[in-house]
Short mmCIF file of C-alpha atoms in Angstrom, two decimals:
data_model
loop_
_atom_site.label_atom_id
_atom_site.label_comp_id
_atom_site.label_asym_id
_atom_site.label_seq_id
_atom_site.Cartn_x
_atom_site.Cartn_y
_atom_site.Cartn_z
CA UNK A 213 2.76 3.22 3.16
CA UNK A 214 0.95 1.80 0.34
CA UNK A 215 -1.66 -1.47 1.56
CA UNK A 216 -1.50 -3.56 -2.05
CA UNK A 217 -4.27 -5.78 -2.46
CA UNK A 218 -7.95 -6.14 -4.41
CA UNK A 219 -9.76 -3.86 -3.52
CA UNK A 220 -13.15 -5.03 -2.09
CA UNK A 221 -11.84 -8.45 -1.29
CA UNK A 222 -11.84 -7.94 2.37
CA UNK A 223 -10.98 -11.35 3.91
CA UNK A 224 -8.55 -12.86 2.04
CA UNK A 225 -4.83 -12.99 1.94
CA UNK A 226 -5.43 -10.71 -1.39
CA UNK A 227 -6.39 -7.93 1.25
CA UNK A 228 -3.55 -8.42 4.08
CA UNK A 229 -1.75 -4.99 3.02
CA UNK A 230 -5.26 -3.19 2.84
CA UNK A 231 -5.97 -5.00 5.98
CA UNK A 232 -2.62 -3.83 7.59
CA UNK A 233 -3.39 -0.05 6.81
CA UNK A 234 -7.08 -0.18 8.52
CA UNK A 235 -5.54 -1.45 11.73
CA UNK A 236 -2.33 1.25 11.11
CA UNK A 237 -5.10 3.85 10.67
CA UNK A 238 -6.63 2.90 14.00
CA UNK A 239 -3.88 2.98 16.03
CA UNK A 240 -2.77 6.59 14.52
CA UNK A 241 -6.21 7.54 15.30
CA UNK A 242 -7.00 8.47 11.37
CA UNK A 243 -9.31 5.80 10.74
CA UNK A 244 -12.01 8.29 10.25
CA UNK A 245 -10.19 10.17 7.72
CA UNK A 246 -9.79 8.05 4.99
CA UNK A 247 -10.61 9.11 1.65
CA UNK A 248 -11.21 8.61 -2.43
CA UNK A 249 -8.47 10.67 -4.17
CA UNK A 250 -9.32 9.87 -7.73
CA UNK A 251 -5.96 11.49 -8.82
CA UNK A 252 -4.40 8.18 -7.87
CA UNK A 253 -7.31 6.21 -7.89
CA UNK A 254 -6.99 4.92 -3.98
CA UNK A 255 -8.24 5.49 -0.77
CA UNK A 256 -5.55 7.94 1.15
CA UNK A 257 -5.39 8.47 4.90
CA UNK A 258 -2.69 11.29 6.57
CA UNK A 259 -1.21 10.86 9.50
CA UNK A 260 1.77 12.10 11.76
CA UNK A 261 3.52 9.99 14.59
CA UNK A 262 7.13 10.48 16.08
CA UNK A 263 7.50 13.77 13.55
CA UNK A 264 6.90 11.98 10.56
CA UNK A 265 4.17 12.53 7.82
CA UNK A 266 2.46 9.64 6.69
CA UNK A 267 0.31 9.08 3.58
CA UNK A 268 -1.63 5.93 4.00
CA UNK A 269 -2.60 4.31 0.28
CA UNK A 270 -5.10 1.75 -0.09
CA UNK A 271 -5.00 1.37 -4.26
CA UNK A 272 -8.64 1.21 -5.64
CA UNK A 273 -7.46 -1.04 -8.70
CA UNK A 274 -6.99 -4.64 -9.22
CA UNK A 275 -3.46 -6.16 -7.23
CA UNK A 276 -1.84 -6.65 -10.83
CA UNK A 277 -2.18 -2.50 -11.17
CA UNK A 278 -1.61 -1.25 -7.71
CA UNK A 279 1.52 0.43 -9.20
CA UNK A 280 0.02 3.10 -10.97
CA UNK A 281 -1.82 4.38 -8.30
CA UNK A 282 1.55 3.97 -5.95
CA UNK A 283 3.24 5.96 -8.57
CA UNK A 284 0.54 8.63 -9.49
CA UNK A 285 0.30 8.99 -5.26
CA UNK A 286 3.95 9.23 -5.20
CA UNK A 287 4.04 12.13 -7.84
CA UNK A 288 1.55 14.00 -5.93
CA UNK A 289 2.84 14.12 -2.71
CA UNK A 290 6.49 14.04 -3.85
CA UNK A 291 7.78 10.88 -2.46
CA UNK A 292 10.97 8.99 -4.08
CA UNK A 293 10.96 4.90 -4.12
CA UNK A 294 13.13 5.53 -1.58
CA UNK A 295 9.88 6.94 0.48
CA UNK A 296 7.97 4.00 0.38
CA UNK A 297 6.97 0.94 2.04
CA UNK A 298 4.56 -1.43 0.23
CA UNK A 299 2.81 -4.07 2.67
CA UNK A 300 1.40 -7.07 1.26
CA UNK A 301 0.64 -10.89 1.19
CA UNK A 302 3.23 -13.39 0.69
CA UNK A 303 2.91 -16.88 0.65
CA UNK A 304 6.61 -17.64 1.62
CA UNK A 305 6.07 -17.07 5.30
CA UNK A 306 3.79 -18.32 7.82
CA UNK A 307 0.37 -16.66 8.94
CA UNK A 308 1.51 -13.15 11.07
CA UNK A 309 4.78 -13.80 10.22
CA UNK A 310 6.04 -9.91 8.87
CA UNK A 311 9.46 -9.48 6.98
CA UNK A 312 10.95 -5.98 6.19
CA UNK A 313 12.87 -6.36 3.00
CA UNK A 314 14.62 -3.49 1.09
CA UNK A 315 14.67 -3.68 -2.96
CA UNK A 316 15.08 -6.69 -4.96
CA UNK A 317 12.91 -8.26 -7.29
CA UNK A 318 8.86 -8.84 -6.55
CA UNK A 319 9.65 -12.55 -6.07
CA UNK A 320 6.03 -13.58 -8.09
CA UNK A 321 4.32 -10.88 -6.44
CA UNK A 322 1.70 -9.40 -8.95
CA UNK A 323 1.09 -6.25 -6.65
CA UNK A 324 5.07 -5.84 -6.24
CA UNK A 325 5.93 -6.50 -9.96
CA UNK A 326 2.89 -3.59 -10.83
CA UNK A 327 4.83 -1.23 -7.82
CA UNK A 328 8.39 -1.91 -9.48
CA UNK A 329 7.50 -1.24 -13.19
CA UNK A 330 5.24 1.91 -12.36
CA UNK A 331 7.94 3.42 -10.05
CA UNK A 332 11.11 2.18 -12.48
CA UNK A 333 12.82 0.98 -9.24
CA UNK A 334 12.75 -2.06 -7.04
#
């Protein structure tokens, strides 16, 4: 579950995935254990819950770049597009409003776009 965003911008809607995977973190009780992998240049959390693995990725680089470290995190711990789940802002729906969308094109989205070209899949 990668959190896209700018890194450092905490409190603004260029945050809202990194956001997201802080309050995640919390409630899997892993909050604690995040950590700098600078393989993938991001801040990665692990967690289990209902007898799945989680690797929580908060990207360390600027929204427009969050792909690479997506992709370099997805190398590493083997995960297909297929594995992943990329939460972020979007200015199409109302505050605390949360769609689940599968494929298709980034729709504008800088962070998305990044994800898509780094992973050659959408």
């Amino acid at each position: 579950v990668a959190g896209l965003g700018n890194y450092g911008m905490w409190g603004t809607r260029h945050s809202v995935g990194m956001e997201v995977l802080n309050r995640l973190a919390r409630q899997l009780a892993v909050a604690e254990g995040w950590r700098v992998d600078k393989r993938c240049c991001a801040d990665v959390a692990l967690a289990t819950t209902h007898g799945l693995e989680l690797v929580l990725l908060k990207p360390r680089r600027f929204m427009n770049l969050n792909g690479l470290s997506v992709a370099s995190a997805a190398e590493i711990y083997s995960l297909g597009p297929e594995d992943i789940y990329l939460v972020h802002d979007d200015l199409d729906k109302a505050l605390g409003k949360v769609a689940i969308k599968l494929g298709g094109s980034a729709r504008g989205h800088n962070g998305v776009q990044s994800c898509i070209s780094a992973l050659h899949s959408n």
